[in-house]
Short mmCIF file of C-alpha atoms in Angstrom, two decimals:
data_model
loop_
_atom_site.label_atom_id
_atom_site.label_comp_id
_atom_site.label_asym_id
_atom_site.label_seq_id
_atom_site.Cartn_x
_atom_site.Cartn_y
_atom_site.Cartn_z
CA MET A 219 -21.13 59.60 208.74
CA ASP A 220 -20.03 57.65 205.27
CA ILE A 221 -16.44 56.77 204.03
CA ALA A 222 -16.16 59.84 202.52
CA GLU A 223 -15.91 62.35 205.38
CA VAL A 224 -13.83 59.90 207.33
CA TRP A 225 -11.32 59.20 205.36
CA HIS A 226 -11.26 63.86 204.91
CA ARG A 227 -11.05 63.44 208.52
CA LEU A 228 -8.02 62.17 209.21
CA VAL A 229 -6.56 63.18 205.96
CA ASP A 230 -7.17 66.77 206.69
CA ALA A 231 -5.96 69.12 208.58
CA GLN A 232 -7.36 70.93 211.61
CA PRO A 233 -6.99 74.24 212.03
CA ALA A 234 -4.64 75.06 215.04
CA PRO A 235 -5.96 75.64 218.31
CA PRO A 236 -5.33 78.74 220.92
CA GLN A 237 -2.56 78.99 223.06
CA TRP A 238 -4.47 78.79 225.90
CA LEU A 239 -5.37 75.42 225.13
CA VAL A 240 -1.40 74.34 224.04
CA LEU A 241 -0.29 76.01 226.86
CA GLY A 242 -2.91 73.91 230.22
CA ALA A 243 -2.03 70.59 228.30
CA ALA A 244 1.92 71.55 228.58
CA ALA A 245 0.65 72.79 232.72
CA VAL A 246 -1.56 69.20 233.18
CA ALA A 247 1.39 66.69 231.66
CA LEU A 248 3.98 68.35 234.14
CA LEU A 249 1.15 68.02 236.94
CA ALA A 250 1.08 64.28 236.30
CA VAL A 251 4.54 63.66 235.64
CA ALA A 252 6.09 66.56 238.71
CA ILE A 253 2.16 65.62 241.48
CA ARG A 254 4.01 60.85 242.39
CA PRO A 255 -0.11 59.57 243.78
CA VAL A 256 -0.95 60.60 239.71
CA TRP A 257 2.75 59.73 238.44
CA ARG A 258 1.99 56.24 239.95
CA LEU A 259 -1.54 56.14 238.22
CA SER A 260 0.17 57.95 235.01
CA ARG A 261 3.61 56.01 234.58
CA ASN A 262 0.71 53.39 233.20
CA VAL A 263 0.87 55.12 229.54
CA VAL A 264 4.90 55.13 229.13
CA THR A 265 4.36 51.62 230.18
CA ILE A 266 2.40 50.77 227.31
CA ALA A 267 5.52 52.76 225.29
CA HIS A 268 8.47 51.27 226.75
CA GLU A 269 6.89 47.90 226.71
CA GLY A 270 5.11 48.80 223.08
CA GLY A 271 8.72 50.55 221.69
CA HIS A 272 10.25 47.07 222.68
CA GLY A 273 7.91 44.69 220.40
CA LEU A 274 7.59 47.35 217.54
CA VAL A 275 11.55 47.16 217.51
CA ALA A 276 11.61 43.40 218.16
CA VAL A 277 8.72 43.25 214.79
CA LEU A 278 11.42 45.57 212.83
CA THR A 279 14.36 43.67 213.33
CA ARG A 280 12.30 39.95 211.97
CA ARG A 281 13.03 39.00 215.78
CA ARG A 282 10.24 36.73 217.10
CA LEU A 283 7.87 38.69 219.28
CA SER A 284 6.68 36.52 221.73
CA GLY A 285 3.81 37.95 224.26
CA ILE A 286 4.36 42.06 225.66
CA ARG A 287 3.19 42.08 229.61
CA LEU A 288 1.49 45.29 231.90
CA HIS A 289 1.66 45.40 235.45
CA SER A 290 -0.18 47.23 237.73
CA ASP A 291 3.17 48.86 239.97
CA THR A 292 3.82 49.97 236.39
CA SER A 293 6.64 46.90 235.46
CA GLY A 294 5.85 45.24 232.08
CA LEU A 295 7.30 42.69 230.17
CA THR A 296 8.89 41.76 226.09
CA LEU A 297 9.62 39.15 225.49
CA SER A 298 11.16 38.14 221.90
CA SER A 299 12.86 35.26 220.37
CA GLY A 300 16.18 35.16 217.76
CA PRO A 301 19.95 35.68 218.55
CA PRO A 302 20.07 36.63 221.77
CA THR A 303 23.52 38.47 220.83
CA GLY A 304 23.41 41.41 217.35
CA PRO A 305 22.74 44.28 216.36
CA GLY A 306 18.30 43.59 216.11
CA MET A 307 19.17 42.46 220.29
CA VAL A 308 21.14 45.68 220.98
CA LEU A 309 17.97 47.69 218.70
CA THR A 310 15.56 46.37 220.84
CA ALA A 311 16.71 46.51 223.58
CA ALA A 312 17.66 50.08 223.71
CA ALA A 313 14.31 51.00 221.55
CA GLY A 314 12.59 50.86 225.43
CA TYR A 315 13.58 54.16 227.24
CA THR A 316 13.00 56.11 223.94
CA ALA A 317 10.38 54.71 223.06
CA PRO A 318 7.98 56.86 224.82
CA SER A 319 9.73 60.24 223.74
CA LEU A 320 10.14 59.34 220.03
CA LEU A 321 6.26 58.17 219.67
CA GLY A 322 6.19 61.79 221.03
CA LEU A 323 8.61 63.26 218.93
CA GLY A 324 6.42 61.62 216.04
CA GLY A 325 2.63 62.87 217.70
CA ALA A 326 4.20 67.01 218.02
CA ALA A 327 5.39 66.38 213.81
CA LEU A 328 1.40 65.58 213.38
CA LEU A 329 -0.11 68.48 215.44
CA ALA A 330 2.41 70.69 213.60
CA SER A 331 0.97 69.38 210.18
CA GLY A 332 -2.72 69.70 212.05
CA ARG A 333 -3.24 66.44 211.08
CA ILE A 334 -4.75 65.80 214.80
CA THR A 335 -7.81 63.24 214.14
CA ALA A 336 -5.44 61.13 211.58
CA LEU A 337 -2.23 61.40 215.94
CA LEU A 338 -5.45 59.80 217.62
CA TRP A 339 -5.98 57.03 214.72
CA ILE A 340 -2.57 56.73 214.29
CA CYS A 341 -2.47 55.57 218.35
CA ILE A 342 -6.05 53.59 217.93
CA VAL A 343 -4.32 51.25 215.43
CA LEU A 344 -0.89 50.66 217.18
CA LEU A 345 -2.89 49.99 220.52
CA ALA A 346 -4.73 47.36 218.14
CA GLY A 347 -1.44 45.94 217.24
CA MET A 348 0.22 45.84 221.15
CA LEU A 349 -3.10 43.83 222.12
CA LEU A 350 -2.82 40.90 220.15
CA MET A 351 0.44 40.78 222.03
CA ILE A 352 -0.70 40.80 225.31
CA ARG A 353 -0.55 38.58 227.78
CA ASN A 354 -1.99 38.98 231.44
CA ALA A 355 -4.83 40.64 232.32
CA PHE A 356 -3.94 43.98 233.40
CA GLY A 357 -1.59 43.93 230.81
CA VAL A 358 -5.16 43.73 228.70
CA VAL A 359 -7.29 45.70 230.92
CA SER A 360 -4.81 49.22 230.81
CA VAL A 361 -3.98 48.78 226.81
CA LEU A 362 -8.22 48.95 226.52
CA VAL A 363 -8.65 51.72 228.57
CA THR A 364 -6.10 53.39 226.95
CA GLY A 365 -7.71 52.81 223.51
CA GLY A 366 -11.32 52.84 224.75
CA ALA A 367 -10.17 56.76 225.12
CA PHE A 368 -8.54 58.05 222.36
CA LEU A 369 -12.24 55.95 220.18
CA ALA A 370 -14.37 57.49 222.32
CA ILE A 371 -12.22 61.21 221.67
CA SER A 372 -11.50 60.49 217.60
CA TRP A 373 -15.14 59.51 216.90
CA TYR A 374 -17.54 61.27 219.73
CA GLY A 375 -15.40 64.45 220.70
CA SER A 376 -15.45 68.28 219.02
CA THR A 377 -12.96 69.58 217.02
CA GLU A 378 -11.92 71.32 220.65
CA LEU A 379 -12.51 67.80 223.36
CA GLN A 380 -9.37 66.10 220.32
CA ALA A 381 -7.11 69.48 219.94
CA ALA A 382 -7.11 69.08 223.94
CA PHE A 383 -6.85 65.43 223.93
CA ALA A 384 -4.03 64.78 221.72
CA TYR A 385 -2.12 68.23 222.56
CA LEU A 386 -2.15 66.77 225.82
CA GLY A 387 -1.19 62.92 225.40
CA VAL A 388 1.44 64.61 223.47
CA TRP A 389 2.84 67.18 226.25
CA PHE A 390 2.98 63.45 228.15
CA LEU A 391 5.02 61.24 226.29
CA LEU A 392 7.35 64.04 225.51
CA VAL A 393 8.50 64.97 229.51
CA ALA A 394 6.92 61.79 230.78
CA GLY A 395 10.13 60.45 228.13
CA VAL A 396 12.07 62.30 230.95
CA ARG A 397 11.52 60.68 234.06
CA PRO A 398 11.36 57.12 234.42
CA VAL A 399 15.31 57.46 232.58
CA MET A 400 16.34 59.53 236.34
CA GLU A 401 14.66 57.12 238.54
CA LEU A 402 16.50 54.03 236.69
CA GLN A 403 19.55 55.61 236.98
CA ALA A 404 18.16 56.96 241.09
CA LYS A 405 17.41 53.12 241.96
CA ARG A 406 20.78 52.34 240.09
CA ARG A 407 22.72 54.13 242.45
CA ARG A 408 21.08 52.27 245.18
CA GLY A 409 22.94 48.50 244.11
CA GLY A 410 19.05 47.47 242.20
CA ALA A 411 18.01 46.96 238.19
CA ARG A 412 20.98 44.75 237.29
CA ASP A 413 18.36 43.52 234.46
CA SER A 414 17.97 46.67 233.50
CA ASP A 415 18.01 47.56 229.48
CA ALA A 416 20.95 49.39 230.84
CA ASP A 417 22.76 46.58 231.96
CA GLN A 418 21.40 44.55 229.63
CA LEU A 419 22.67 46.49 226.49
CA ALA A 420 25.78 46.57 228.19
CA ARG A 421 26.09 43.12 228.75
CA LEU A 422 25.43 42.80 224.82
CA THR A 423 27.60 45.81 223.54
CA GLY A 424 30.19 45.86 226.49
CA VAL A 425 29.91 49.95 226.52
CA GLY A 426 28.67 51.04 230.25
CA GLY A 427 25.31 51.15 231.88
CA LEU A 428 26.03 54.60 233.05
CA LEU A 429 26.76 55.82 229.49
CA TRP A 430 24.38 53.76 227.92
CA VAL A 431 21.38 56.11 230.56
CA ALA A 432 23.03 59.49 229.09
CA LEU A 433 21.94 58.59 225.82
CA PHE A 434 18.44 56.80 227.16
CA LEU A 435 18.91 60.20 229.04
CA VAL A 436 19.89 62.92 226.01
CA VAL A 437 17.43 61.42 223.57
CA SER A 438 15.03 62.19 225.66
CA LEU A 439 15.99 65.89 226.51
CA ALA A 440 15.85 66.64 222.96
CA CYS A 441 12.61 64.99 221.80
CA LEU A 442 11.25 67.05 224.87
CA LEU A 443 13.46 70.27 223.43
CA ALA A 444 12.80 69.96 219.42
CA GLY A 445 9.00 68.38 220.50
CA GLY A 446 7.95 71.04 222.28
CA SER A 447 9.49 73.62 220.56
CA TRP A 448 7.18 72.31 217.04
CA LEU A 449 3.99 72.80 219.26
CA MET A 450 5.00 76.09 220.94
CA HIS A 451 5.30 77.42 217.60
CA HIS A 452 2.20 76.34 215.69
CA GLN A 453 0.15 78.79 215.86
#
């Protein structure tokens, strides 16, 4: 495959997949979020998106990104340095719980325009950039496995397989973006998560943590509704 052919695969629109594939991908994504044993594993993908959101916004707001750690219990930590208060710190803290849903929304927009291969390669680039900032072994393995799956599917997969993988990934981000927000509030209600993103934002802004959780939930639900509509009507 020459460079020109690769370029055309990246920028040219692919035909819309059949309705059954879109619905099937949505059903599998829902099961991956709803079934607890599966969720324990699939939640690692959400953690990658969550911590990647923190890291990306930290860089965009000119904070110094020190590193990202991903843990086997699906928790994570992103460290950045800079002013301890102010817009940059607020945006960085707010990016985590909104990142999976916003990434899903962006992916839905690409799929609605037929850019399936482009979506896969954008994900590869983002994961490669994140890999450079990972500071623990489990995190490296998690990102390498995820990025390797995207690379293998985009390079060797058939058009149908690429479509199925891309739609499954986007549906998963849209659906999975809701559950961690609900889990966060449940943990806060039990008196845990005192250092959660919502509680950090409360200390930074003076706005209650519950309102930040509500904002996270509104964003995730809005992305699910909008992105899901785009995916379902691109036929």
